[in-house]
Tab-separated table of C-alpha atoms (C1' of nucleotides) in Angstrom:
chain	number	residue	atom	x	y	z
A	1	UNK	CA	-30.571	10.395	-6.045
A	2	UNK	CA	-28.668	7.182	-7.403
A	3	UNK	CA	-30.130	5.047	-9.952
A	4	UNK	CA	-31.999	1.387	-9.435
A	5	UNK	CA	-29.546	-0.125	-10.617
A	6	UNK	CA	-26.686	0.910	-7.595
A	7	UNK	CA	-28.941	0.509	-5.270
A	8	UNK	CA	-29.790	-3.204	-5.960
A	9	UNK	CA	-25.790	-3.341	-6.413
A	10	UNK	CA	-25.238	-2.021	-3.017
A	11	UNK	CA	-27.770	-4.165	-1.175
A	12	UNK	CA	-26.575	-7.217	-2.974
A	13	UNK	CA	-23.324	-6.458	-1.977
A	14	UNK	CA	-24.118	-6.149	1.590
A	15	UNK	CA	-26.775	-9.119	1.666
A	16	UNK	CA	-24.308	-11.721	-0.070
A	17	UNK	CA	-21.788	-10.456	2.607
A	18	UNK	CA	-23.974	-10.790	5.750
A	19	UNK	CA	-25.827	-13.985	4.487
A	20	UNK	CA	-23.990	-15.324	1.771
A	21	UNK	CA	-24.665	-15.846	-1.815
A	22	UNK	CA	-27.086	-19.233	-1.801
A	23	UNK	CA	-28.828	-17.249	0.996
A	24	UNK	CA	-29.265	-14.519	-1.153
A	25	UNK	CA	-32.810	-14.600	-3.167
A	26	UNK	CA	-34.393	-12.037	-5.480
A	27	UNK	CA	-36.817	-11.536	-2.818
A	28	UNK	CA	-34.046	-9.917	-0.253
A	29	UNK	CA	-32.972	-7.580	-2.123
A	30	UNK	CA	-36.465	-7.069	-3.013
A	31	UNK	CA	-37.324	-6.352	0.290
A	32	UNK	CA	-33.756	-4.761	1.216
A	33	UNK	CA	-34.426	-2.179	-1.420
A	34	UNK	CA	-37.979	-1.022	-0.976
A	35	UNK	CA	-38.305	-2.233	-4.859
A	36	UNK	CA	-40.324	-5.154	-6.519
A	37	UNK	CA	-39.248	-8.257	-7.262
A	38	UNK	CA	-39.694	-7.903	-10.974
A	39	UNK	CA	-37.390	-4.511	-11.238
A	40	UNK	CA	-34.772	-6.237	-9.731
A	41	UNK	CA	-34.786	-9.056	-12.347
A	42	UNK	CA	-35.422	-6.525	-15.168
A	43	UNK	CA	-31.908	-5.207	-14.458
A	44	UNK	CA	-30.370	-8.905	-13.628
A	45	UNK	CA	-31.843	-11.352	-15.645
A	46	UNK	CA	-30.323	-14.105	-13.829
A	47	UNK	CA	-28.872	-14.871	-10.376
A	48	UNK	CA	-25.650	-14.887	-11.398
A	49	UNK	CA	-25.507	-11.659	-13.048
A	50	UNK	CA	-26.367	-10.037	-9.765
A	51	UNK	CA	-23.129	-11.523	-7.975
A	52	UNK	CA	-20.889	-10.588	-11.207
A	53	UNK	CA	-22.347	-6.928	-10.510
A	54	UNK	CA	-21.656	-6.810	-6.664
A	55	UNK	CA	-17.749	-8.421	-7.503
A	56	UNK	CA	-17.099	-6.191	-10.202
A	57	UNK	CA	-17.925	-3.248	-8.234
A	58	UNK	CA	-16.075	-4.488	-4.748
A	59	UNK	CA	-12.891	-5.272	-7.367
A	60	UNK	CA	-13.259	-0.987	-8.638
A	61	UNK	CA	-13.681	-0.066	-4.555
A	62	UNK	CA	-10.956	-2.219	-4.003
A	63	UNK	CA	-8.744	-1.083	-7.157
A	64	UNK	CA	-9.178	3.070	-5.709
A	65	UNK	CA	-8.209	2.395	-2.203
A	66	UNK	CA	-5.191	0.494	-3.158
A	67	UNK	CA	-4.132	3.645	-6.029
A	68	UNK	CA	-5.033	6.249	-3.187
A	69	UNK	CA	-2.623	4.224	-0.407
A	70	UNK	CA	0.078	4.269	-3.359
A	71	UNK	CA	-0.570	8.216	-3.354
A	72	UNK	CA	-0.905	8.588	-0.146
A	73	UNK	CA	2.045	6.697	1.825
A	74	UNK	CA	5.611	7.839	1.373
A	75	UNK	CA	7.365	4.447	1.732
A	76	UNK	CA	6.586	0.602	0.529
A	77	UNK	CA	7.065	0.251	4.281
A	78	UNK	CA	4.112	2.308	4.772
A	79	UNK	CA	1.739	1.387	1.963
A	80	UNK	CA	2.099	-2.583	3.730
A	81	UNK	CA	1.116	-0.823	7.059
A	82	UNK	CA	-1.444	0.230	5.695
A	83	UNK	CA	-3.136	-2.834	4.972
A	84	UNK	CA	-2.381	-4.020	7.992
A	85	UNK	CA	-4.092	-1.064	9.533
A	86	UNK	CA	-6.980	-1.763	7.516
A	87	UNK	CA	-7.640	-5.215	8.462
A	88	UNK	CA	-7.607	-3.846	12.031
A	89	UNK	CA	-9.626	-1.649	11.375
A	90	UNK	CA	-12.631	-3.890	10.073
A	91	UNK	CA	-11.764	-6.480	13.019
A	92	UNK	CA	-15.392	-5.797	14.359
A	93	UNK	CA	-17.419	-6.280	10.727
A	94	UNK	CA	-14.907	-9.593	10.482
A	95	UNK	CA	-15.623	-11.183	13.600
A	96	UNK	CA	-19.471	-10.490	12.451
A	97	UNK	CA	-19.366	-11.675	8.951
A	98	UNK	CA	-16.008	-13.180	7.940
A	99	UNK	CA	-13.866	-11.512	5.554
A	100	UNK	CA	-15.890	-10.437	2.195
A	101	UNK	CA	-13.455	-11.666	0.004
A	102	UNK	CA	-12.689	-14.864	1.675
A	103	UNK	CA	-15.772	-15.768	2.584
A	104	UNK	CA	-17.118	-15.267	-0.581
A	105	UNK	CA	-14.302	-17.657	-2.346
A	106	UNK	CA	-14.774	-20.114	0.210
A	107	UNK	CA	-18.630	-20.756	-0.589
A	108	UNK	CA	-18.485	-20.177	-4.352
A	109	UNK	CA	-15.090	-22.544	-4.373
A	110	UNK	CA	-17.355	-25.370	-3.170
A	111	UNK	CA	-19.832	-25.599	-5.733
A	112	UNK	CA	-19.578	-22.352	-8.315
A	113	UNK	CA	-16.197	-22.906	-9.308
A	114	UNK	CA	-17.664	-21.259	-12.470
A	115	UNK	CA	-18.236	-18.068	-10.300
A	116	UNK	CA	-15.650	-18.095	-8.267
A	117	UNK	CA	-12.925	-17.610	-11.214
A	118	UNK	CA	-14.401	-13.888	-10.247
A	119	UNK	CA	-14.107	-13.639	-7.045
A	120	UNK	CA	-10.592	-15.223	-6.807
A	121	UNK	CA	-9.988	-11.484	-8.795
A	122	UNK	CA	-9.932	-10.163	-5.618
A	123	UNK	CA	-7.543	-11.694	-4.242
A	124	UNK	CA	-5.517	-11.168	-6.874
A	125	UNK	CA	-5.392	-7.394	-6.678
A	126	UNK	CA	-4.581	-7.130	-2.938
A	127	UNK	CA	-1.194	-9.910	-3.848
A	128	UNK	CA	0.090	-8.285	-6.938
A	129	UNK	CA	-0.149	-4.692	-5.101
A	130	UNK	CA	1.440	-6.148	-1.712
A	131	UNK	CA	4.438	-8.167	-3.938
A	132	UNK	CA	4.806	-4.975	-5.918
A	133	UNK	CA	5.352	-2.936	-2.420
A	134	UNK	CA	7.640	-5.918	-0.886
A	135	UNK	CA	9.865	-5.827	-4.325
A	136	UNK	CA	10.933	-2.388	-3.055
A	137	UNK	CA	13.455	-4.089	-0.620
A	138	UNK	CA	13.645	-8.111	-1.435
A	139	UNK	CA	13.875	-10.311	-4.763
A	140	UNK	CA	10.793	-11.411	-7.040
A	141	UNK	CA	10.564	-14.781	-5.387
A	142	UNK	CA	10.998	-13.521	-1.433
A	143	UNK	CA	8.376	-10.525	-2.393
A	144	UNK	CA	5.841	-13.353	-3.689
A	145	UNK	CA	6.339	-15.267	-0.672
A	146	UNK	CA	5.945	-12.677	2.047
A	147	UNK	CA	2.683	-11.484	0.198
A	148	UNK	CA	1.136	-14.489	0.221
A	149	UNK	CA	2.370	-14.772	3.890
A	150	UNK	CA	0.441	-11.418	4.961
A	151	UNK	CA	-2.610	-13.021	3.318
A	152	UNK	CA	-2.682	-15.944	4.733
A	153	UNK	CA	-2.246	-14.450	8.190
A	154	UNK	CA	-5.307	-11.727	7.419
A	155	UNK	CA	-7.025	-14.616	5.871
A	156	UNK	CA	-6.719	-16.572	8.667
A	157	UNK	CA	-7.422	-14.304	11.373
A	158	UNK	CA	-10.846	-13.188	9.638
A	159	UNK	CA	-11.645	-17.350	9.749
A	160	UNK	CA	-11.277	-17.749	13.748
A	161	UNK	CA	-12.503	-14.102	14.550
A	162	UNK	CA	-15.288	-14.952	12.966
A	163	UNK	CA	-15.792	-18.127	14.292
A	164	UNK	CA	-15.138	-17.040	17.616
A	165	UNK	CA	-17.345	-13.772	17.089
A	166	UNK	CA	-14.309	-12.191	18.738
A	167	UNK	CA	-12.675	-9.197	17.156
A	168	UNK	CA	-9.805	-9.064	19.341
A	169	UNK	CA	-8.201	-11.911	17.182
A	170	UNK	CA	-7.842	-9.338	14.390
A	171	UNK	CA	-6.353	-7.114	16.530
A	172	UNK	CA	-3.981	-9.491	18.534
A	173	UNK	CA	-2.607	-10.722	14.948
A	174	UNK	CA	-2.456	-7.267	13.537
A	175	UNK	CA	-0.210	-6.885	16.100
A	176	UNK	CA	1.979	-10.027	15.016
A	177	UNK	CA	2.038	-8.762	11.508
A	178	UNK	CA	3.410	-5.674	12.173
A	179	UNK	CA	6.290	-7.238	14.283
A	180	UNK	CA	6.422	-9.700	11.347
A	181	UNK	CA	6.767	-6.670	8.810
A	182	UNK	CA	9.430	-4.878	10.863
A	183	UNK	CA	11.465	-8.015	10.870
A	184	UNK	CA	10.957	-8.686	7.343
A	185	UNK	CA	12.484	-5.499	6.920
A	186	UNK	CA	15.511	-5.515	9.163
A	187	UNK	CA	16.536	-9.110	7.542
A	188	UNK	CA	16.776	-7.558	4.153
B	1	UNK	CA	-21.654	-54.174	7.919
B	2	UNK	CA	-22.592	-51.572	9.626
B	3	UNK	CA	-25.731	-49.620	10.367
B	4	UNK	CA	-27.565	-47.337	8.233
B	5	UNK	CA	-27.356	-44.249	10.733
B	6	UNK	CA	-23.949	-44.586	10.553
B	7	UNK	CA	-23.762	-44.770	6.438
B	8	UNK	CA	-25.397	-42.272	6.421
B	9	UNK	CA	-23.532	-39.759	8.979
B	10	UNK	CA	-20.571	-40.630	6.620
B	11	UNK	CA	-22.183	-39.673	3.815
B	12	UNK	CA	-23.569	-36.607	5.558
B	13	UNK	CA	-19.907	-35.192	6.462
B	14	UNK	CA	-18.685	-36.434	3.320
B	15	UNK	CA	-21.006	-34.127	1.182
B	16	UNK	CA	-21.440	-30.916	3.759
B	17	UNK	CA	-17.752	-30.686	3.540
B	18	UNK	CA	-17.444	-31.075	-0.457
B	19	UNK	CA	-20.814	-28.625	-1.230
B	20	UNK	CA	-21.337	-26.984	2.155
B	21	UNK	CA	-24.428	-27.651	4.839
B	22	UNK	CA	-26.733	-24.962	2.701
B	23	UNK	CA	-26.493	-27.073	-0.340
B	24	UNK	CA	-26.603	-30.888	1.323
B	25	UNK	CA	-30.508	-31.780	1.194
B	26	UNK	CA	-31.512	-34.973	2.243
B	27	UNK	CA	-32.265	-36.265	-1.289
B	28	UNK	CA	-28.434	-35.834	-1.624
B	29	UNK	CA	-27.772	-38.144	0.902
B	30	UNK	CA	-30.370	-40.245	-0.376
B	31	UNK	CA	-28.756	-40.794	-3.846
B	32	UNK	CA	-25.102	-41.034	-2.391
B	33	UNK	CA	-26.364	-44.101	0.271
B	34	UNK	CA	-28.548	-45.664	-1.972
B	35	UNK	CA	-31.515	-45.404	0.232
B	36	UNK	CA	-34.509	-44.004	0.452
B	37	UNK	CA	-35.200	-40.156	1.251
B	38	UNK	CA	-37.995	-41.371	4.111
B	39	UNK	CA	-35.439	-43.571	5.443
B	40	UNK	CA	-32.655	-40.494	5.871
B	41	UNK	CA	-35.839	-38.730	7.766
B	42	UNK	CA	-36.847	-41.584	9.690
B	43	UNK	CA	-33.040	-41.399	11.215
B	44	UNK	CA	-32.848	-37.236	11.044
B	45	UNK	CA	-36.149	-35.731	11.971
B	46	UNK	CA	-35.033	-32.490	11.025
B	47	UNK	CA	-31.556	-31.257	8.947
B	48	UNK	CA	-30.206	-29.596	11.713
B	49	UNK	CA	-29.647	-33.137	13.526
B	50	UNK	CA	-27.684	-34.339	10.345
B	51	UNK	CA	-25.323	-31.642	10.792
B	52	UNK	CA	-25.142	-32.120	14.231
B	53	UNK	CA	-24.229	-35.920	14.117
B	54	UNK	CA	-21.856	-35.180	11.621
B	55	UNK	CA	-19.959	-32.808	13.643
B	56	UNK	CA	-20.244	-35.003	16.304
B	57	UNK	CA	-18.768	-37.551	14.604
B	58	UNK	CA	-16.048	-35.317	13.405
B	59	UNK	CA	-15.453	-34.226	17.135
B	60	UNK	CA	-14.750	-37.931	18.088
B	61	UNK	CA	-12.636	-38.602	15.286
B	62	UNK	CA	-10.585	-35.311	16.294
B	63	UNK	CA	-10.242	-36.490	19.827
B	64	UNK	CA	-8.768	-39.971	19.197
B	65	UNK	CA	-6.512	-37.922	16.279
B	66	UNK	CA	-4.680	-35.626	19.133
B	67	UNK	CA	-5.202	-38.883	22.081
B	68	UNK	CA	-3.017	-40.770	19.508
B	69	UNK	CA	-0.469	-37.557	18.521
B	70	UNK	CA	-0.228	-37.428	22.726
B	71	UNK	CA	0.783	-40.686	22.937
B	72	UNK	CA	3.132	-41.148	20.038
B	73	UNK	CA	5.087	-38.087	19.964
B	74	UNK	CA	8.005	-37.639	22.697
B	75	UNK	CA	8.827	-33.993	23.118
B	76	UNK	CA	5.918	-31.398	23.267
B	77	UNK	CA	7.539	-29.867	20.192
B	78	UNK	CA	6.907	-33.177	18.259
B	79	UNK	CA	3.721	-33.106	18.922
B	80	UNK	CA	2.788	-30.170	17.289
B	81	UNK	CA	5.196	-30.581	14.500
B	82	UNK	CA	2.741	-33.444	14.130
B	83	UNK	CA	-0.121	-30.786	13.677
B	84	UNK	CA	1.695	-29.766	10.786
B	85	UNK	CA	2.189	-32.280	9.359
B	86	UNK	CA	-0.886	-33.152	8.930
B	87	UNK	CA	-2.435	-29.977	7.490
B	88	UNK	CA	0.833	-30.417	5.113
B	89	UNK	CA	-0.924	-34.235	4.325
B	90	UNK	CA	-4.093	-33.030	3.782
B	91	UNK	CA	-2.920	-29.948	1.187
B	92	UNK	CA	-4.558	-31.639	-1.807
B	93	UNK	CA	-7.692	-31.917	-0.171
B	94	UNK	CA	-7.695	-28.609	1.630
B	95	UNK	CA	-7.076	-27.001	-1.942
B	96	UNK	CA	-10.024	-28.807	-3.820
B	97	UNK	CA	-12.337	-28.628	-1.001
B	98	UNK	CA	-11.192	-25.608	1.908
B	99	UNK	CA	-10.841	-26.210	5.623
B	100	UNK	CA	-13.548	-29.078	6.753
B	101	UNK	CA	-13.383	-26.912	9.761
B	102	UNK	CA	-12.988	-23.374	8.581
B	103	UNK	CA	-15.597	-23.398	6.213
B	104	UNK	CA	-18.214	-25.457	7.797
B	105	UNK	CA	-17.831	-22.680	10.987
B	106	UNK	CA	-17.674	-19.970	7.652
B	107	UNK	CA	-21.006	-20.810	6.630
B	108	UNK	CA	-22.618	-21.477	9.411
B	109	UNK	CA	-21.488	-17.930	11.034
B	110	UNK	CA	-23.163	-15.888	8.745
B	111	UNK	CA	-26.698	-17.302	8.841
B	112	UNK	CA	-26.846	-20.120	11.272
B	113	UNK	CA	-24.680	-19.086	15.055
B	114	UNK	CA	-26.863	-21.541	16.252
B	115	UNK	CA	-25.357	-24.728	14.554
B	116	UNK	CA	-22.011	-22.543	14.566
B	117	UNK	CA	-21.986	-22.801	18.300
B	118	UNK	CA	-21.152	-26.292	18.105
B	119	UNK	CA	-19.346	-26.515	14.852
B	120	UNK	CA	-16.689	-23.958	17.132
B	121	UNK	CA	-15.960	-26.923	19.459
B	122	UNK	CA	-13.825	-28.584	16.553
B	123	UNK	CA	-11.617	-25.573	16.825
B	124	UNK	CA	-11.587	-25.403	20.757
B	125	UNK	CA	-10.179	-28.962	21.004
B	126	UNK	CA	-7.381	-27.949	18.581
B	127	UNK	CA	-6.946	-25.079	20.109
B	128	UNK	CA	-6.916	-26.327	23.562
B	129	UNK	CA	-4.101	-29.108	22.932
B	130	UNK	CA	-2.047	-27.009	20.739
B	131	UNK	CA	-1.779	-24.454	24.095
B	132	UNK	CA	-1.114	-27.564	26.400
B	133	UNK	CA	2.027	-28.781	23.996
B	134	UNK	CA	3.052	-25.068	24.181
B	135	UNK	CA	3.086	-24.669	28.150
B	136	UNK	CA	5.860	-27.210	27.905
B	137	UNK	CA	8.043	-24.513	27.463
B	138	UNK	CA	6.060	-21.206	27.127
B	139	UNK	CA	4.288	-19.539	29.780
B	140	UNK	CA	0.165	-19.867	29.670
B	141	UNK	CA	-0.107	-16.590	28.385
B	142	UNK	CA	2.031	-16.848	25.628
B	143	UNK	CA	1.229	-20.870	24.800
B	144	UNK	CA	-2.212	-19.555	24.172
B	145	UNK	CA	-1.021	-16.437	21.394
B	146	UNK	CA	1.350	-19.488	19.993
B	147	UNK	CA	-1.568	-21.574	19.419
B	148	UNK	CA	-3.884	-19.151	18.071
B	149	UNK	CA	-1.084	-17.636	15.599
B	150	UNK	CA	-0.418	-21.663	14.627
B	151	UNK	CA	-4.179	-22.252	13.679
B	152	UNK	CA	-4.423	-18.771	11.710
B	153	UNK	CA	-1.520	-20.184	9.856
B	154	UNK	CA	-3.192	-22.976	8.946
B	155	UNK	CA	-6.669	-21.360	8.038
B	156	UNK	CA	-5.414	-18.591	6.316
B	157	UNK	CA	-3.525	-21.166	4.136
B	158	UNK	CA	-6.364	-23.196	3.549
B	159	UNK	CA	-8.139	-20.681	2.593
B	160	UNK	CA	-5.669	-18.679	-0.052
B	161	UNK	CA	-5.292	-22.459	-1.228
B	162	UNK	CA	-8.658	-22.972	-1.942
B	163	UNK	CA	-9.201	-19.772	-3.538
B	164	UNK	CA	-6.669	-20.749	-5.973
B	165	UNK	CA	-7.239	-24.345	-6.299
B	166	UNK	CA	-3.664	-24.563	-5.355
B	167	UNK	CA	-2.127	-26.957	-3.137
B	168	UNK	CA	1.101	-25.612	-3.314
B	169	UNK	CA	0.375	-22.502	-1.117
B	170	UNK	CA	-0.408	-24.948	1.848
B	171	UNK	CA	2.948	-26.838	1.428
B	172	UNK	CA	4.790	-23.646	1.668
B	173	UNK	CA	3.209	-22.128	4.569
B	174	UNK	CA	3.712	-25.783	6.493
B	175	UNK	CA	7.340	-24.990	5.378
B	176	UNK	CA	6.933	-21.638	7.092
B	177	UNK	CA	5.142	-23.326	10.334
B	178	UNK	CA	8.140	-25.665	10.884
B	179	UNK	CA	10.878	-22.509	10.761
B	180	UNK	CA	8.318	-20.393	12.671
B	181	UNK	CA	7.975	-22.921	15.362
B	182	UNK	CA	11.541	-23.684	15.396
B	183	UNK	CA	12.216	-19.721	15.979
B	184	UNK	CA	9.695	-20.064	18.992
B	185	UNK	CA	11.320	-22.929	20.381
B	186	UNK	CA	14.661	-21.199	20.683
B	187	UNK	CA	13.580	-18.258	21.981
B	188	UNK	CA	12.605	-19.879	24.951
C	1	DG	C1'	-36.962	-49.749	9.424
C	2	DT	C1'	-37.788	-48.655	4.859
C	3	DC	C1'	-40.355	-46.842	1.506
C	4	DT	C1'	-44.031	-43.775	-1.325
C	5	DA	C1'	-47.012	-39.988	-1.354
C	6	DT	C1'	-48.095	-35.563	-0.200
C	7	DA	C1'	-48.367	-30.913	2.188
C	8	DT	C1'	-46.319	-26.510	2.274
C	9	DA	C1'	-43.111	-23.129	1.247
C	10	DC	C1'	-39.641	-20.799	-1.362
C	11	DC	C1'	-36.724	-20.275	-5.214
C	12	DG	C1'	-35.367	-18.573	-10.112
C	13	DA	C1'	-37.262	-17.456	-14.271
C	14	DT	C1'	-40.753	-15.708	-17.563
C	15	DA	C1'	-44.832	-13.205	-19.452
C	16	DG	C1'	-47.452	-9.375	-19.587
C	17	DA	C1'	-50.142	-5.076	-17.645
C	18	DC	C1'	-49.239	-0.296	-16.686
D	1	DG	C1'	-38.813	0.926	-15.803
D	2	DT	C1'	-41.694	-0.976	-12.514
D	3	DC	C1'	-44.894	-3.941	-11.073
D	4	DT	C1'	-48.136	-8.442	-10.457
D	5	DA	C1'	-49.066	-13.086	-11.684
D	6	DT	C1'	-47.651	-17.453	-12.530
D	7	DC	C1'	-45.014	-21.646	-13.943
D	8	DG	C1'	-41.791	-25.338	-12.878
D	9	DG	C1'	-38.556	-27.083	-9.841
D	10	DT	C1'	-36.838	-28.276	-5.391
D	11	DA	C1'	-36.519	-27.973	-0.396
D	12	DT	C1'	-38.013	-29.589	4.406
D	13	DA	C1'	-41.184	-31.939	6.795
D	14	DT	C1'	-45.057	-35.145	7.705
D	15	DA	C1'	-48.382	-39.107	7.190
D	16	DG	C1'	-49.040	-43.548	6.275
D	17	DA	C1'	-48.426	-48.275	3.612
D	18	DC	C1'	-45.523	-52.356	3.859
DNA sequence: GTCTATATACCGATAGAC
DNA sequence: GTCTATCGGTATATAGAC
């Protein structure tokens, strides 16, 4: 038996990603949770406090799966594969609801720039890991670039799967990134 | 001087691009035109026509945008050179403000597919003439997987961009479009 | 066509009973 | 900790005066 207080964490996490954060009221997670309205704001007194909860605990999940792919995959080759093999496998939940982290910086970068400081923390984890995995075999400057590359290709494939509600974009560029990454590495 | 409907479709995009379609409300518009709220609903019925004159608007604006590329550029490869170029243009923008595109279908595909089903069309017309100037030299299964990888390019660095405020990021992946395209280009 | 006024609903936030 | 009740603000939408 969890406590309140992960429970409302986990729903909000789940309700900001299907719906958003402006479409996300007290009353949702109200409703999501089977609690009152009231409980919820006893443990977040404001709005905001709610989507600092549901970041900060996506940026811990996010923080443990990249230590466990450090443990877990022999080479830097590897550990990139496998966040390529991850965004593969979520093509299906991307093509539904966008990518959680990019779709939450999008809306929050249009008018919670405030909030979105946050969010952006995200991102940053997944880059610094990635450039620290590239630095294996390139320069500082090439491993910065090809990170950013990956991302913008994962980034961009969540955009038109989801837009075209069609998961086999994810997969038909998770194809082109590993090609990409197995160039990458014969060039250096 | 021109009509009020059309003031006020301007308007309309104008602020559902900079704050998103959730947060636009007709009182918005009604401050930024300097009319009167009852005369925004006289015009609009209901919000949902707003958005859909805007994209309309938007969809005719993209036409004449790739009629004009058609007729300008010589080669097929100029001609989407020209594509980047302009998401290279636009990087300032695209950094303070995200994809007009991307994140209006963002958005709108996690609470609205209704609306989203016509926001898509933006993308198809891209999509469609980016495949055409690829069958100039590419085969019609591959134009299309050229295409598709050229517009993930350009989400996926509008959105990293905007996550960072940064409009760097898009000036180096249009860097990375021209070599990439190149590359494709000579392998055929 | 343009405006004011109003109906109705939902939101975030607060106070207080249990 | 959990709940109900309520306030103040704002949203869409409608009715009607000019």
């Amino acid at each position: 038996m969890k406590g309140s207080r992960l429970t409302i964490v986990d729903a909000a996490r789940r309700h900001i990603y299907h719906n958003g954060y402006g479409s996300t009221s007290y009353a949702d997670i109200a409703h999501e949770t089977g609690l009152g309205k009231g409980n919820i704001q006893y443990h977040f007194k404001a709005k905001e406090d709610l989507l600092h909860a549901a970041v900060d605990q996506q940026i811990q999940d996010i923080r443990e799966q990249l230590e466990s792919w450090s443990l877990d995959c022999g080479t830097a080759y590897d550990c990139i594969e496998r966040f390529i093999a991850m965004v593969e496998k979520n093509a299906k939940n991307l093509s539904l609801h966008g990518c959680p982290m990019g779709s939450l910086n999008s809306e929050l970068g249009k008018h919670e720039r405030r909030l979105q400081d946050h969010a952006r923390a995200m991102f940053d984890l997944y880059l610094r890991w990635l450039e620290a995995r590239f630095r294996s075999f390139l320069p500082r400057k090439q491993a910065q670039a090809r990170a950013e590359q990956l991302m913008v290709m994962a980034q961009g494939a969540s955009v038109l799967a989801h837009a075209y509600e069609e998961s086999q974009i994810v997969r038909r560029q998770a194809k082109i990134m590993r090609q990409w990454l197995h160039d990458v590495c014969d060039q250096s």
